[in-house]
Amino acid sequence: MALASDSQAPAAPEGPTRCFHCGLDVPAGAHYPVTFEGREEPTCCPGCQAVAGAIIERGLGAYYHHRDAPPAESGSPLIPEELRELELFDHPGVQQQFVVAAGDGGERREAALMLEGITCAACVWLNERHVQALPGVVSFRVNYSTRRAQVVWDPERIVLSDILKAIRDIGYHAHPYDPGTREQAIARERGLALRRIAVAALGMMQVMMLAVALWLGAEDTEHEDLLQFMRWVAAALTTPVVLYSAIPFYQSAWRDLRHWQLGMDVPVSLAIIVTYLASLYAVILGTGEHVYFESVVMFVFFLLTSRYLELIARQRASHAIDRLDRLVPAIANREDANGQLEAVPVGELVPGDRVRVRPGEAIPTDGVVYAGESTVNRALLTGEPEPHPARAGDAVTGGTVNVDGPLVIEVRRVGAETTLAAIQRLLDRAQTEKPRMARIAEAGTGWFVGAVLILTALAGLVWYAWIDPARALWVMVAMLVATCPCALALATPVALTATTGALSRLGLLVTRGSALETLPRVDMVCLDKTGTLTVGLPRLVDRTDLQPAPEGGDWLAWAAALEAHSEHPLARALVEPAGPSPLRATGIRNRPGQGLQGHIEGHRVAIGGASMLPAGGDMTPEAPAGHPLATPVWLVVDDQPVALFWLADTPRPEARDVIQDLRARGLQVVLLTGDRPEAARAFAAQMDIASAEGGLSPEDKLAYVRARQAEGHVVLMAGEGINDAPVLAGADVSLAMGGGTRLAQTQADLVLLSDRLEHLPRALDQARHTRRVIRQNIAWAIGYNVVALPVAAAGLLTPWLAALGMSLSSLLVVGNALRLRPTRDDERVGEPVGEAATHRRPSGAPPV
């Protein structure tokens, strides 16, 4: 892959090949390549190859883009000091690729990180508590299933490198999230896990064969020397398992104990170490009794195997979400001023660049079509299967696929500012925000482990003092193993990850994890009209000039000059038919739910509903013939109504079926709109909605929802405009349409990227299914421990059997959660369902 400039790519076009890392000449015959951003780069020696590989592997490849010159030319060290101390991530140029404003209007910053070393829910808890305590860190949340973290910090109080160092200080490794780096980390994690499992499996097979011989020959006193030799061999075979395969348990337990926490690996590590040392002690004494090496190796093998299977299951659960990372290509064909193409990394694109996208290729970043005409498939992003036309001037989204003809795209947004990056951040927020049940389970894990340790000690004391001193230790080991709360820690996060991925395939983005807990309890659904129950593409169907326009002018051009500053769908209906105009509006003031005010050519101008009229104005005009549901828009100049525009929209073809589905589920459906009350009632009758409230301001909508909440209702609000943002924030669960304003989407718990309402009932069903699965998992995890603890305390479980039971319990919880993944029918992304599939409005169908 070509790098951006000569200073960024050590290799020169002519002459000797330069080392990618140090800049020195590569000796003839030397072949020490490294792979950087999809291209093989040469290095001069194994040392440079190792250092460059380590830098790239740790996600620090941006170093090669931002250094001024290679070390050989600048005199800097081969391993830069700022790299060692993670300070490279404080460089503004590097942060541009993965850091964004937190969205609160202040100076706070937000970034997605990848954490390595996470083995259990206790690791998540420790990281969150430790980083959250740092001054300047606003929030830090970790997703256990995906190992991704979202951090928000105040750059005036703390720098990102200090956060990364704090994570490193407690034994974990964090680096900015990058899809390629994540896949490498996953591959390393799986490879290391398999190696540890292989050692444990080999040890278990050999030790079990010896254990069978020892069991059968336990009474054979004539061959005691041979039996003792076999015990020594078993000890030797068990040692690599204890000292290598079980290392992850020790590391996790030590991290917890260093911070005075009791994680689930504390009892596991105690059980392994105690059993091994007690058995080794018995062999050294030559007693021949109470040698349980087979229990140690079986315990480690079962635990490692179950955690490996959990790892695979978590990756499958998050597959639907991880696929977003793979939508954007690594390479883009940038077009220079002469029309020549240059293959460059997508990360090097800047706003204003032009890239050429061939048919079948993914669009590399957000932009506007500069030249060409084609169709764009947005199915993987929104769930919408039909390709959309794209021609000069149309906006396109990175990650969508060009279908028919070549396009030249002018880049508008790159890196963390793209739509796809924003969607990924919303998904991260959803997965890292823990529902109440998850928080209770997580908080209870430490107390549960403490209680288990106390009960284990008491049981051991009872066995030693009054029952059988020889079995006391093994009873304690079985209790420690059997009651490890792994299943309890897995009960919620895997289920949430699986269901979030399933909904994302429907084009429904879950932006807050708590919504999945509240959604099943919803009993009232409040719906906005424009853009929610209608397609959101109103058009001008009639107009009346109440006063003559200025000479050579047109009131429609005046209206368009104001509405050009609005994102509302009604605004587009006036801007498009007006066409280009030299008129410019200044001093714009937005009055949400009412309209806009400003100045044009020295005149005070306002546009909007009846609330924008001066006192005494006519507020009840008669709708034009053939459009009884049309919306009136008044243009007021210097406190005088001068024009009336009538706009009409088309109901969504699936809206009526969706409302019937919601009512069939026992939900009360209400229409809340700022439109005229009579138009609201007529539209509600057409949609079979029993209750409708019209003429509402944003404050009125919020007051209505608050009143229903005070009556005990759990309210879901669906909307799409700026005027809906307050009520979306105030509802128990909120849904924003994907075609709506960004402000509405940032306030919403769910974003319907596909703009297809038929997915709302399916989301309700999925949320209810998720709640059932989580409750089943927690009930099983608690029930298993309640049963296993007294059985182990009674001496009815051997350590290896306890390990098997605990592993199967965890796998059962994970397997149950995986039932939430998309079915084969759901895999057909975005396929219309129900009657809506046969009621698509044909192009050019008239509005209501």
CSV table of N, CA and C in Angstrom, one decimal, residues 17 131 204 383 439 683 709:
chain,number,residue,atom,x,y,z
A,17,THR,N,16.8,0.0,-1.8
A,17,THR,CA,15.6,-0.1,-1.0
A,17,THR,C,15.9,0.3,0.4
A,131,VAL,N,-10.1,2.9,36.6
A,131,VAL,CA,-10.0,4.0,35.6
A,131,VAL,C,-11.0,5.1,36.0
A,204,MET,N,-3.5,-34.4,31.1
A,204,MET,CA,-4.6,-35.1,31.7
A,204,MET,C,-4.7,-36.6,31.2
A,383,GLY,N,-30.3,-2.5,6.8
A,383,GLY,CA,-31.3,-3.5,6.7
A,383,GLY,C,-32.2,-3.3,5.5
A,439,ARG,N,-26.0,-5.2,36.8
A,439,ARG,CA,-25.3,-4.6,37.9
A,439,ARG,C,-25.5,-5.3,39.2
A,683,PHE,N,-56.2,11.7,10.5
A,683,PHE,CA,-55.1,10.8,10.2
A,683,PHE,C,-55.1,9.6,11.1
A,709,GLN,N,-46.9,8.8,32.5
A,709,GLN,CA,-46.0,8.1,33.4
A,709,GLN,C,-46.4,8.2,34.8
